C-alpha cells in the first residue's frame, strides 16, 4: 500500500488498526465461548454436542457481525468524528468497504480454530497456519 501513496497507506493503516482490530477482538471474545462449551462437551464425552455448539456460534457470530457492520459502512463519518483529516477519512471509508468480506471470514476461522483446540487438535491448526503464511 505504501508504494501507491502516503494517503492510501495512512488510510489502510487506520482501517486495519481501528476497525478490523475492533471487530476481531469482539469476535475473538465470542469465539472463546465456543472453546469453553466445546471443551466441556469433549471432556464429558458428549461429542455430538460439539457440532451443535459450533453451528450455534456461527449463527450468533454472524448476527453480531451483521449488527456491527455499520462500523464499516459509515467509516468516513466515524473517522471525521474522531478528528481525522478529510482526505484520510474519505479514503479510509472507501477502503473499509473492501474489508467487509474479510471480517466475515473471521466468523468461520475463529470459531473453527476454537472448535479444534477444544478437541486437542492443535497440529491441524498449526498446519493450517503454516499454509497461510
CSV table of C-alpha atoms in Angstrom, one decimal:
chain,number,residue,atom,x,y,z
A,1,UNK,CA,0.0,0.0,0.0
A,2,UNK,CA,2.8,2.4,0.8
A,3,UNK,CA,4.2,2.4,-2.7
A,4,UNK,CA,0.9,3.8,-4.1
A,5,UNK,CA,0.7,6.9,-2.0
A,6,UNK,CA,1.1,8.1,1.6
A,7,UNK,CA,-2.6,8.8,1.8
A,8,UNK,CA,-3.5,5.2,0.9
A,9,UNK,CA,-1.0,3.8,3.4
A,10,UNK,CA,-2.4,6.0,6.1
A,11,UNK,CA,-6.0,5.1,5.3
A,12,UNK,CA,-5.2,1.4,5.1
A,13,UNK,CA,-3.4,1.5,8.5
A,14,UNK,CA,-6.3,3.4,10.0
A,15,UNK,CA,-8.9,0.9,8.9
A,16,UNK,CA,-6.7,-2.1,9.9
A,17,UNK,CA,-5.7,-0.8,13.3
A,18,UNK,CA,-9.1,0.6,14.4
A,19,UNK,CA,-12.0,-1.1,12.6
A,20,UNK,CA,-10.7,-4.5,11.8
A,21,UNK,CA,-9.0,-4.9,15.2
A,22,UNK,CA,-12.2,-3.8,17.0
A,23,UNK,CA,-14.3,-6.3,15.2
A,24,UNK,CA,-11.7,-9.0,15.5
A,25,UNK,CA,-11.5,-8.6,19.3
A,26,UNK,CA,-15.2,-8.8,19.7
A,27,UNK,CA,-15.5,-11.9,17.6
A,28,UNK,CA,-12.5,-13.5,19.3
A,29,UNK,CA,-14.1,-13.0,22.7
A,30,UNK,CA,-17.3,-14.5,21.5
A,31,UNK,CA,-15.4,-17.4,19.9
A,32,UNK,CA,-13.7,-18.2,23.2
A,33,UNK,CA,-17.2,-19.2,24.5
A,34,UNK,CA,-17.3,-21.8,21.7
A,35,UNK,CA,-14.0,-23.2,23.0
A,36,UNK,CA,-15.3,-23.4,26.6
A,37,UNK,CA,-18.5,-25.1,25.6
A,38,UNK,CA,-16.9,-27.5,23.2
A,39,UNK,CA,-14.2,-28.3,25.7
A,40,UNK,CA,-16.8,-29.1,28.4
A,41,UNK,CA,-18.7,-31.3,25.9
A,42,UNK,CA,-15.4,-33.0,24.8
A,43,UNK,CA,-14.4,-33.7,28.4
A,44,UNK,CA,-17.9,-35.0,29.3
A,45,UNK,CA,-17.9,-37.3,26.3
A,46,UNK,CA,-20.8,-35.6,24.6
A,47,UNK,CA,-19.2,-35.3,21.2
A,48,UNK,CA,-22.5,-34.9,19.4
A,49,UNK,CA,-23.0,-31.5,21.2
A,50,UNK,CA,-19.7,-30.1,19.9
A,51,UNK,CA,-21.0,-29.7,16.3
A,52,UNK,CA,-24.2,-28.1,17.6
A,53,UNK,CA,-22.2,-25.6,19.6
A,54,UNK,CA,-20.1,-24.8,16.6
A,55,UNK,CA,-23.2,-24.2,14.4
A,56,UNK,CA,-24.8,-22.1,17.1
A,57,UNK,CA,-21.7,-20.0,17.4
A,58,UNK,CA,-21.6,-19.4,13.7
A,59,UNK,CA,-25.2,-18.1,13.8
A,60,UNK,CA,-24.6,-15.9,16.8
A,61,UNK,CA,-21.3,-14.5,15.4
A,62,UNK,CA,-22.9,-13.8,12.0
A,63,UNK,CA,-25.7,-11.9,13.6
A,64,UNK,CA,-23.3,-10.0,15.8
A,65,UNK,CA,-21.1,-9.1,12.9
A,66,UNK,CA,-24.1,-8.0,10.8
A,67,UNK,CA,-25.2,-5.7,13.6
A,68,UNK,CA,-21.6,-4.3,13.8
A,69,UNK,CA,-21.5,-3.8,10.0
A,70,UNK,CA,-22.3,-0.1,10.2
A,71,UNK,CA,-18.8,0.4,11.6
A,72,UNK,CA,-17.5,-0.3,8.1
A,73,UNK,CA,-20.3,1.2,6.1
A,74,UNK,CA,-20.2,4.6,7.9
A,75,UNK,CA,-16.5,4.6,8.4
A,76,UNK,CA,-15.9,8.0,6.8
A,77,UNK,CA,-18.3,9.7,9.3
A,78,UNK,CA,-16.8,7.8,12.2
A,79,UNK,CA,-13.3,9.0,11.3
A,80,UNK,CA,-14.5,12.5,10.8
A,81,UNK,CA,-16.0,12.4,14.3
A,82,UNK,CA,-12.7,11.1,15.6
A,83,UNK,CA,-10.9,14.1,14.1
A,84,UNK,CA,-9.1,12.6,11.2
A,85,UNK,CA,-8.2,14.7,8.1
A,86,UNK,CA,-10.9,14.7,5.5
A,87,UNK,CA,-8.9,13.0,2.7
A,88,UNK,CA,-7.7,10.2,5.0
A,89,UNK,CA,-11.3,9.8,6.4
A,90,UNK,CA,-12.7,9.5,2.9
A,91,UNK,CA,-10.1,7.1,1.6
A,92,UNK,CA,-10.4,5.1,4.8
A,93,UNK,CA,-14.2,4.9,4.3
A,94,UNK,CA,-13.7,3.6,0.8
A,95,UNK,CA,-11.1,1.0,1.8
A,96,UNK,CA,-13.2,-0.2,4.8
A,97,UNK,CA,-15.9,-1.3,2.4
A,98,UNK,CA,-13.4,-3.8,0.9
A,99,UNK,CA,-12.8,-5.2,4.4
A,100,UNK,CA,-16.4,-6.4,4.8
A,101,UNK,CA,-15.8,-9.9,3.2
A,102,UNK,CA,-12.5,-10.1,5.1
A,103,UNK,CA,-14.1,-9.7,8.5
A,104,UNK,CA,-16.9,-12.2,7.7
A,105,UNK,CA,-14.1,-14.7,7.3
A,106,UNK,CA,-13.3,-14.2,11.0
A,107,UNK,CA,-16.6,-15.7,12.0
A,108,UNK,CA,-15.6,-19.1,10.5
A,109,UNK,CA,-11.9,-19.1,11.0
A,110,UNK,CA,-12.0,-18.1,14.7
A,111,UNK,CA,-14.8,-20.5,15.6
A,112,UNK,CA,-13.3,-23.5,13.8
A,113,UNK,CA,-10.0,-22.8,15.4
A,114,UNK,CA,-11.6,-22.8,18.9
A,115,UNK,CA,-13.6,-25.9,18.0
A,116,UNK,CA,-10.4,-27.7,17.0
A,117,UNK,CA,-8.5,-26.5,20.1
A,118,UNK,CA,-11.2,-27.9,22.3
A,119,UNK,CA,-10.6,-31.3,20.8
A,120,UNK,CA,-6.8,-31.0,21.3
A,121,UNK,CA,-6.2,-30.9,17.6
A,122,UNK,CA,-3.5,-28.3,17.7
A,123,UNK,CA,-1.4,-29.8,14.9
A,124,UNK,CA,-4.3,-29.3,12.5
A,125,UNK,CA,-4.3,-25.6,13.4
A,126,UNK,CA,-0.5,-25.4,13.2
A,127,UNK,CA,-0.5,-27.0,9.7
A,128,UNK,CA,-3.3,-24.7,8.6
A,129,UNK,CA,-1.4,-21.6,9.8
A,130,UNK,CA,1.8,-22.6,8.0
A,131,UNK,CA,0.0,-23.0,4.8
A,132,UNK,CA,-1.5,-19.5,5.2
A,133,UNK,CA,1.9,-17.8,5.7
